Amino acid sequence: MQRGEKANGAGQIVDATGHGIPVEAVLTLTDLTTATVLATETTATGHGNGHPNQQTTRCSGVLFEGPASDFPDSLPGVAPGDTVQLTIDALAVLQL
């Protein structure tokens, strides 16, 4: 779903009716060839205070894994043939 202004948007649930509204998420980009964490980014709705009375569900997965040369952004200092992986670990409020 497209996010609104100053919002984190929502993610569609695969094989079910509903969506998840992200509360917090950590994205991690790792060079698997050298076992080096290249970057991490953390986001939190309401500076960590968003949806305080809602039950959350942990969601995680691999968003990208492949050669650095196929990654959408340039990765300075990473060899083009290195395998990189972008993962997400998030808490979301499910709306079913």
PDB file of C-alpha atoms in Angstrom:
ATOM      1  CA  MET A   1       0.000   0.000   0.000  1.00  0.00           C
ATOM      2  CA  GLN A   2       1.205   3.475  -0.707  1.00  0.00           C
ATOM      3  CA  ARG A   3       2.204   5.361   2.387  1.00  0.00           C
ATOM      4  CA  GLY A   4       0.797   8.709   3.360  1.00  0.00           C
ATOM      5  CA  GLU A   5       2.849  11.788   4.062  1.00  0.00           C
ATOM      6  CA  LYS A   6       5.151  11.190   7.063  1.00  0.00           C
ATOM      7  CA  ALA A   7       3.883   7.588   7.370  1.00  0.00           C
ATOM      8  CA  ASN A   8       5.531   4.187   7.015  1.00  0.00           C
ATOM      9  CA  GLY A   9       2.788   2.694   4.820  1.00  0.00           C
ATOM     10  CA  ALA A  10       1.559  -0.885   5.145  1.00  0.00           C
ATOM     11  CA  GLY A  11       2.446  -4.299   3.785  1.00  0.00           C
ATOM     12  CA  GLN A  12       0.011  -6.715   2.165  1.00  0.00           C
ATOM     13  CA  ILE A  13      -0.211 -10.169   3.775  1.00  0.00           C
ATOM     14  CA  VAL A  14       0.601 -12.901   1.239  1.00  0.00           C
ATOM     15  CA  ASP A  15      -2.069 -15.603   0.750  1.00  0.00           C
ATOM     16  CA  ALA A  16      -4.506 -13.958   3.188  1.00  0.00           C
ATOM     17  CA  THR A  17      -6.812 -10.970   3.457  1.00  0.00           C
ATOM     18  CA  GLY A  18      -5.341  -8.104   5.443  1.00  0.00           C
ATOM     19  CA  HIS A  19      -2.270  -5.972   5.865  1.00  0.00           C
ATOM     20  CA  GLY A  20       0.386  -5.103   8.417  1.00  0.00           C
ATOM     21  CA  ILE A  21       1.085  -1.588   9.647  1.00  0.00           C
ATOM     22  CA  PRO A  22       4.763  -1.287  10.612  1.00  0.00           C
ATOM     23  CA  VAL A  23       5.548  -0.084  14.124  1.00  0.00           C
ATOM     24  CA  GLU A  24       9.314  -0.505  13.999  1.00  0.00           C
ATOM     25  CA  ALA A  25      11.759  -2.072  11.596  1.00  0.00           C
ATOM     26  CA  VAL A  26      15.466  -2.760  11.294  1.00  0.00           C
ATOM     27  CA  LEU A  27      16.990  -3.141   7.826  1.00  0.00           C
ATOM     28  CA  THR A  28      20.439  -4.737   7.680  1.00  0.00           C
ATOM     29  CA  LEU A  29      22.702  -4.894   4.627  1.00  0.00           C
ATOM     30  CA  THR A  30      25.456  -7.509   4.911  1.00  0.00           C
ATOM     31  CA  ASP A  31      28.286  -8.549   2.611  1.00  0.00           C
ATOM     32  CA  LEU A  32      28.003 -12.330   3.034  1.00  0.00           C
ATOM     33  CA  THR A  33      31.292 -12.941   1.220  1.00  0.00           C
ATOM     34  CA  THR A  34      33.300 -11.030   3.825  1.00  0.00           C
ATOM     35  CA  ALA A  35      30.802 -11.399   6.717  1.00  0.00           C
ATOM     36  CA  THR A  36      30.688  -7.606   7.051  1.00  0.00           C
ATOM     37  CA  VAL A  37      27.636  -5.603   8.064  1.00  0.00           C
ATOM     38  CA  LEU A  38      27.615  -2.702   5.613  1.00  0.00           C
ATOM     39  CA  ALA A  39      24.703  -0.690   6.991  1.00  0.00           C
ATOM     40  CA  THR A  40      21.720  -0.795   9.311  1.00  0.00           C
ATOM     41  CA  GLU A  41      18.691   1.461   9.410  1.00  0.00           C
ATOM     42  CA  THR A  42      16.047   1.578  12.117  1.00  0.00           C
ATOM     43  CA  THR A  43      12.636   3.180  11.791  1.00  0.00           C
ATOM     44  CA  ALA A  44       9.968   3.533  14.452  1.00  0.00           C
ATOM     45  CA  THR A  45       6.468   4.989  14.200  1.00  0.00           C
ATOM     46  CA  GLY A  46       5.990   7.930  16.543  1.00  0.00           C
ATOM     47  CA  HIS A  47       9.640   7.776  17.628  1.00  0.00           C
ATOM     48  CA  GLY A  48       8.930   4.391  19.231  1.00  0.00           C
ATOM     49  CA  ASN A  49       5.599   5.426  20.737  1.00  0.00           C
ATOM     50  CA  GLY A  50       3.337   4.585  17.777  1.00  0.00           C
ATOM     51  CA  HIS A  51       0.422   2.201  18.342  1.00  0.00           C
ATOM     52  CA  PRO A  52       1.242   1.616  22.056  1.00  0.00           C
ATOM     53  CA  ASN A  53      -2.034  -0.217  22.815  1.00  0.00           C
ATOM     54  CA  GLN A  54      -1.990  -2.497  19.764  1.00  0.00           C
ATOM     55  CA  GLN A  55      -0.760  -6.082  19.723  1.00  0.00           C
ATOM     56  CA  THR A  56       2.196  -6.486  17.358  1.00  0.00           C
ATOM     57  CA  THR A  57       3.500  -9.414  15.339  1.00  0.00           C
ATOM     58  CA  ARG A  58       7.168  -9.973  14.475  1.00  0.00           C
ATOM     59  CA  CYS A  59       7.855 -10.153  10.748  1.00  0.00           C
ATOM     60  CA  SER A  60      11.225 -10.861   9.153  1.00  0.00           C
ATOM     61  CA  GLY A  61      12.680 -11.860   5.856  1.00  0.00           C
ATOM     62  CA  VAL A  62      15.234 -11.412   3.124  1.00  0.00           C
ATOM     63  CA  LEU A  63      14.448  -8.523   0.789  1.00  0.00           C
ATOM     64  CA  PHE A  64      17.440  -9.033  -1.510  1.00  0.00           C
ATOM     65  CA  GLU A  65      20.233 -11.555  -1.853  1.00  0.00           C
ATOM     66  CA  GLY A  66      22.583 -11.638  -4.790  1.00  0.00           C
ATOM     67  CA  PRO A  67      25.720 -10.191  -6.308  1.00  0.00           C
ATOM     68  CA  ALA A  68      26.588  -6.661  -5.220  1.00  0.00           C
ATOM     69  CA  SER A  69      26.556  -5.688  -8.894  1.00  0.00           C
ATOM     70  CA  ASP A  70      22.784  -6.454  -8.971  1.00  0.00           C
ATOM     71  CA  PHE A  71      21.977  -4.414  -5.850  1.00  0.00           C
ATOM     72  CA  PRO A  72      19.959  -1.275  -6.766  1.00  0.00           C
ATOM     73  CA  ASP A  73      22.377   1.113  -4.979  1.00  0.00           C
ATOM     74  CA  SER A  74      26.141   1.336  -5.395  1.00  0.00           C
ATOM     75  CA  LEU A  75      28.131  -0.208  -2.566  1.00  0.00           C
ATOM     76  CA  PRO A  76      31.519   1.500  -2.237  1.00  0.00           C
ATOM     77  CA  GLY A  77      34.295  -0.842  -1.152  1.00  0.00           C
ATOM     78  CA  VAL A  78      32.327  -3.997  -2.018  1.00  0.00           C
ATOM     79  CA  ALA A  79      33.512  -6.184  -4.885  1.00  0.00           C
ATOM     80  CA  PRO A  80      30.877  -6.542  -7.640  1.00  0.00           C
ATOM     81  CA  GLY A  81      30.908 -10.345  -7.278  1.00  0.00           C
ATOM     82  CA  ASP A  82      30.436 -10.336  -3.507  1.00  0.00           C
ATOM     83  CA  THR A  83      27.091 -11.716  -2.330  1.00  0.00           C
ATOM     84  CA  VAL A  84      25.094  -9.141  -0.385  1.00  0.00           C
ATOM     85  CA  GLN A  85      21.910  -9.613   1.588  1.00  0.00           C
ATOM     86  CA  LEU A  86      19.313  -7.077   2.727  1.00  0.00           C
ATOM     87  CA  THR A  87      17.117  -8.303   5.592  1.00  0.00           C
ATOM     88  CA  ILE A  88      14.222  -6.839   7.544  1.00  0.00           C
ATOM     89  CA  ASP A  89      13.179  -7.540  11.112  1.00  0.00           C
ATOM     90  CA  ALA A  90      10.003  -5.691  12.048  1.00  0.00           C
ATOM     91  CA  LEU A  91       7.060  -5.415  14.397  1.00  0.00           C
ATOM     92  CA  ALA A  92       3.688  -4.748  12.765  1.00  0.00           C
ATOM     93  CA  VAL A  93       0.067  -4.317  13.801  1.00  0.00           C
ATOM     94  CA  LEU A  94      -1.963  -6.785  11.717  1.00  0.00           C
ATOM     95  CA  GLN A  95      -5.317  -5.697  10.313  1.00  0.00           C
ATOM     96  CA  LEU A  96      -7.164  -8.804   9.162  1.00  0.00           C
TER      97      LEU A  96
END
